[in-house]
Amino acid sequence: MTLEEQDKKYVLQTYARDYTHFVKGVGSTLYDESGKAYIDFASGIGVNSVGHGNEVLTSAICQQAKNIIHISNLQVIEPQAKLAQKIVELSGYDMGVFFANSGAEANEGAIKIARKYGETKFKKKRYKVITLEHSFHGRTITTVKATGQEHFHTPHFSPYPDGFSYEKSIADVYNAIDDETVAVLIELVQGEGGVQPFEKEEIQKLAQYLKSKDILLIVDEVQTGVYRTGAFLASNLYEIEPDIITLAKGLGGGVPIGAVMTKHKEVLGAGDHGSTFGGNYLSTTAGLAVLKILEELYERGIISETFIYFEEKLKQIASKYNNLFDKEVGLGLMRGLRAKNAKIQTSVIQNSLNEGVIVLKAGRNTVRFLPSLTIKKTEIDEGFKRFEKAIHTL
Ligand SMILES: *Cc1c(COP(=O)(O)O)cnc(C)c1O
């Protein structure tokens, strides 16, 4: 049986999967079983924040794995406490952290905090959460309902929890608020929706308004967090103080971890929320190693050098191939090329893979780039050389 046959026979076919089989990774290069090299501009959808085979991360994981991988949350866990402190200090916000295992789970935690806040702080219960069209918040029954894309709300999985509504734009949120609204949940740069950043002033104005109405601002930083947009959090870049922030993708460098942090530390008490695996020795040790690596690169200005270099390359491509792309979009190392149409988007992604460079899809017509934050200039150069080769005949 081939690997493809095995996968098709035994794995539930929930992904429209490609059968390139990677067997080795070094930095931002992946190798398939034939030895062919691919420049990785996707990093496992923004997860491999420090690339493949990073020595500091892998040795931290190995060392921890040889000792304790997991206990339970019934005892205190040193790397969990340290990682919570590190995240809070890097964020600059006075918050407390709860650890989960994924982005969807982090958002579930955020919604639970908001719901309890709405239940306990007001005379009349507030429970409604407003999100935006084209948003993406996860695949659990609740977070898929929070996701502002109708095609995700298929009747297959109904009934969904009540209390979610979607607005076309930030400007529309104001009118959608009623006396049962407890929170507004947004991404500052919509990732899956098409790498679409919001205007800073617009977000600041909304944050101020919500604060004046005692409505919570939840920022889903599952994709934008952990230096992806150039600052530790996109919330730092936008200079806002959200009530609740969620993290996941880049935080563990590939080890599953999610986190929800809030300044309303008193809302959840013992028994309100929990997770068997969340915040265990292995994942929080990985998180600490990732933040150690990235904090240092950030302090030395390397991350901003990298994203300026990457952005320049993308701008050149966007103007040289204006027959294929309308513009370059995104922030930091969360970037996209807005293709003229979905057909071009699909061909660009497929041709790129054939030429040995991995790029992603986002929204209906965006080619997305989420390289590792440790990617080298030589890897960026090589990746774009291959990318041009892949698209110049289209
Ligand atoms: C990926 C993503 C999620 C879901 O994360 P999972 O780990 O797949 O559950 C939620 N929100 C945003 C903004 C994301 O990019």
PDB file of C-alpha atoms in Angstrom, residues 118-222:
ATOM      1  CA  GLY A 118     -22.052  39.340  30.802  1.00  0.00           C
ATOM      2  CA  GLU A 119     -23.921  37.143  33.245  1.00  0.00           C
ATOM      3  CA  THR A 120     -22.378  38.438  36.459  1.00  0.00           C
ATOM      4  CA  LYS A 121     -21.603  42.137  35.864  1.00  0.00           C
ATOM      5  CA  PHE A 122     -24.946  43.482  34.707  1.00  0.00           C
ATOM      6  CA  LYS A 123     -28.512  43.554  35.993  1.00  0.00           C
ATOM      7  CA  LYS A 124     -29.747  42.244  32.650  1.00  0.00           C
ATOM      8  CA  LYS A 125     -27.723  39.338  31.265  1.00  0.00           C
ATOM      9  CA  ARG A 126     -25.554  40.156  28.239  1.00  0.00           C
ATOM     10  CA  TYR A 127     -24.412  37.318  26.000  1.00  0.00           C
ATOM     11  CA  LYS A 128     -24.270  38.426  22.372  1.00  0.00           C
ATOM     12  CA  VAL A 129     -20.958  38.486  20.543  1.00  0.00           C
ATOM     13  CA  ILE A 130     -20.510  40.490  17.343  1.00  0.00           C
ATOM     14  CA  THR A 131     -17.893  39.334  14.840  1.00  0.00           C
ATOM     15  CA  LEU A 132     -17.021  40.393  11.298  1.00  0.00           C
ATOM     16  CA  GLU A 133     -17.682  38.990   7.867  1.00  0.00           C
ATOM     17  CA  HIS A 134     -14.681  37.157   6.403  1.00  0.00           C
ATOM     18  CA  SER A 135     -13.422  36.390   9.905  1.00  0.00           C
ATOM     19  CA  PHE A 136     -12.142  33.016  11.001  1.00  0.00           C
ATOM     20  CA  HIS A 137     -12.245  31.859  14.614  1.00  0.00           C
ATOM     21  CA  GLY A 138     -12.072  28.059  14.532  1.00  0.00           C
ATOM     22  CA  ARG A 139     -13.831  24.780  13.798  1.00  0.00           C
ATOM     23  CA  THR A 140     -15.616  23.810  17.010  1.00  0.00           C
ATOM     24  CA  ILE A 141     -19.393  24.208  16.977  1.00  0.00           C
ATOM     25  CA  THR A 142     -19.167  27.534  18.811  1.00  0.00           C
ATOM     26  CA  THR A 143     -16.130  29.031  17.067  1.00  0.00           C
ATOM     27  CA  VAL A 144     -17.386  27.998  13.649  1.00  0.00           C
ATOM     28  CA  LYS A 145     -20.591  29.874  14.513  1.00  0.00           C
ATOM     29  CA  ALA A 146     -18.455  32.854  15.578  1.00  0.00           C
ATOM     30  CA  THR A 147     -16.773  32.718  12.165  1.00  0.00           C
ATOM     31  CA  GLY A 148     -18.355  35.276   9.835  1.00  0.00           C
ATOM     32  CA  GLN A 149     -18.481  33.116   6.721  1.00  0.00           C
ATOM     33  CA  GLU A 150     -21.942  31.728   5.964  1.00  0.00           C
ATOM     34  CA  HIS A 151     -20.677  28.641   4.120  1.00  0.00           C
ATOM     35  CA  PHE A 152     -19.198  27.356   7.387  1.00  0.00           C
ATOM     36  CA  HIS A 153     -22.626  27.388   9.086  1.00  0.00           C
ATOM     37  CA  THR A 154     -23.915  24.380   7.204  1.00  0.00           C
ATOM     38  CA  PRO A 155     -27.104  22.772   8.527  1.00  0.00           C
ATOM     39  CA  HIS A 156     -25.097  19.520   8.872  1.00  0.00           C
ATOM     40  CA  PHE A 157     -23.950  20.625  12.293  1.00  0.00           C
ATOM     41  CA  SER A 158     -26.931  22.619  13.517  1.00  0.00           C
ATOM     42  CA  PRO A 159     -28.273  23.706  15.926  1.00  0.00           C
ATOM     43  CA  TYR A 160     -25.488  26.166  16.733  1.00  0.00           C
ATOM     44  CA  PRO A 161     -25.225  28.223  19.925  1.00  0.00           C
ATOM     45  CA  ASP A 162     -27.177  31.483  19.906  1.00  0.00           C
ATOM     46  CA  GLY A 163     -25.839  34.969  20.191  1.00  0.00           C
ATOM     47  CA  PHE A 164     -23.470  35.423  17.250  1.00  0.00           C
ATOM     48  CA  SER A 165     -23.942  37.988  14.507  1.00  0.00           C
ATOM     49  CA  TYR A 166     -21.673  39.329  11.775  1.00  0.00           C
ATOM     50  CA  GLU A 167     -21.077  42.792  10.449  1.00  0.00           C
ATOM     51  CA  LYS A 168     -19.658  43.817   7.065  1.00  0.00           C
ATOM     52  CA  SER A 169     -17.261  46.385   8.474  1.00  0.00           C
ATOM     53  CA  ILE A 170     -15.994  47.944  11.690  1.00  0.00           C
ATOM     54  CA  ALA A 171     -18.242  50.956  10.998  1.00  0.00           C
ATOM     55  CA  ASP A 172     -21.302  48.668  11.054  1.00  0.00           C
ATOM     56  CA  VAL A 173     -20.473  47.256  14.494  1.00  0.00           C
ATOM     57  CA  TYR A 174     -21.724  50.375  16.302  1.00  0.00           C
ATOM     58  CA  ASN A 175     -25.289  49.993  15.051  1.00  0.00           C
ATOM     59  CA  ALA A 176     -25.348  46.272  15.732  1.00  0.00           C
ATOM     60  CA  ILE A 177     -24.760  46.716  19.464  1.00  0.00           C
ATOM     61  CA  ASP A 178     -27.784  46.284  21.714  1.00  0.00           C
ATOM     62  CA  ASP A 179     -28.339  45.925  25.462  1.00  0.00           C
ATOM     63  CA  GLU A 180     -27.531  42.199  25.281  1.00  0.00           C
ATOM     64  CA  THR A 181     -24.180  42.649  23.515  1.00  0.00           C
ATOM     65  CA  VAL A 182     -21.331  41.533  25.744  1.00  0.00           C
ATOM     66  CA  ALA A 183     -18.366  41.528  23.339  1.00  0.00           C
ATOM     67  CA  VAL A 184     -16.951  42.266  19.910  1.00  0.00           C
ATOM     68  CA  LEU A 185     -14.539  39.636  18.591  1.00  0.00           C
ATOM     69  CA  ILE A 186     -12.134  40.641  15.803  1.00  0.00           C
ATOM     70  CA  GLU A 187      -8.856  39.814  14.107  1.00  0.00           C
ATOM     71  CA  LEU A 188      -6.731  42.927  13.492  1.00  0.00           C
ATOM     72  CA  VAL A 189      -5.497  41.370  10.268  1.00  0.00           C
ATOM     73  CA  GLN A 190      -8.003  38.885   8.880  1.00  0.00           C
ATOM     74  CA  GLY A 191      -5.874  35.878   7.997  1.00  0.00           C
ATOM     75  CA  GLU A 192      -7.976  33.105   6.471  1.00  0.00           C
ATOM     76  CA  GLY A 193     -10.325  35.806   5.148  1.00  0.00           C
ATOM     77  CA  GLY A 194      -7.636  37.230   2.820  1.00  0.00           C
ATOM     78  CA  VAL A 195      -4.755  38.824   4.798  1.00  0.00           C
ATOM     79  CA  GLN A 196      -6.745  42.003   5.319  1.00  0.00           C
ATOM     80  CA  PRO A 197      -5.464  44.475   7.944  1.00  0.00           C
ATOM     81  CA  PHE A 198      -7.857  47.007   9.473  1.00  0.00           C
ATOM     82  CA  GLU A 199      -7.083  50.718   9.780  1.00  0.00           C
ATOM     83  CA  LYS A 200      -5.408  51.601  13.056  1.00  0.00           C
ATOM     84  CA  GLU A 201      -7.566  54.707  13.719  1.00  0.00           C
ATOM     85  CA  GLU A 202     -10.745  52.770  13.034  1.00  0.00           C
ATOM     86  CA  ILE A 203      -9.754  50.073  15.537  1.00  0.00           C
ATOM     87  CA  GLN A 204      -8.671  52.608  18.162  1.00  0.00           C
ATOM     88  CA  LYS A 205     -11.974  54.429  17.841  1.00  0.00           C
ATOM     89  CA  LEU A 206     -13.915  51.188  18.218  1.00  0.00           C
ATOM     90  CA  ALA A 207     -11.825  50.137  21.241  1.00  0.00           C
ATOM     91  CA  GLN A 208     -12.524  53.459  22.934  1.00  0.00           C
ATOM     92  CA  TYR A 209     -16.239  53.270  22.207  1.00  0.00           C
ATOM     93  CA  LEU A 210     -16.559  49.693  23.500  1.00  0.00           C
ATOM     94  CA  LYS A 211     -14.737  50.652  26.672  1.00  0.00           C
ATOM     95  CA  SER A 212     -17.146  53.540  27.261  1.00  0.00           C
ATOM     96  CA  LYS A 213     -20.078  51.099  26.937  1.00  0.00           C
ATOM     97  CA  ASP A 214     -18.466  48.388  29.097  1.00  0.00           C
ATOM     98  CA  ILE A 215     -18.487  45.996  26.127  1.00  0.00           C
ATOM     99  CA  LEU A 216     -15.532  43.640  25.882  1.00  0.00           C
ATOM    100  CA  LEU A 217     -13.079  43.799  22.995  1.00  0.00           C
ATOM    101  CA  ILE A 218     -11.758  40.323  22.206  1.00  0.00           C
ATOM    102  CA  VAL A 219      -8.846  40.250  19.771  1.00  0.00           C
ATOM    103  CA  ASP A 220      -8.208  36.918  18.080  1.00  0.00           C
ATOM    104  CA  GLU A 221      -4.428  36.931  17.692  1.00  0.00           C
ATOM    105  CA  VAL A 222      -4.193  33.220  16.943  1.00  0.00           C
TER     106      VAL A 222
END
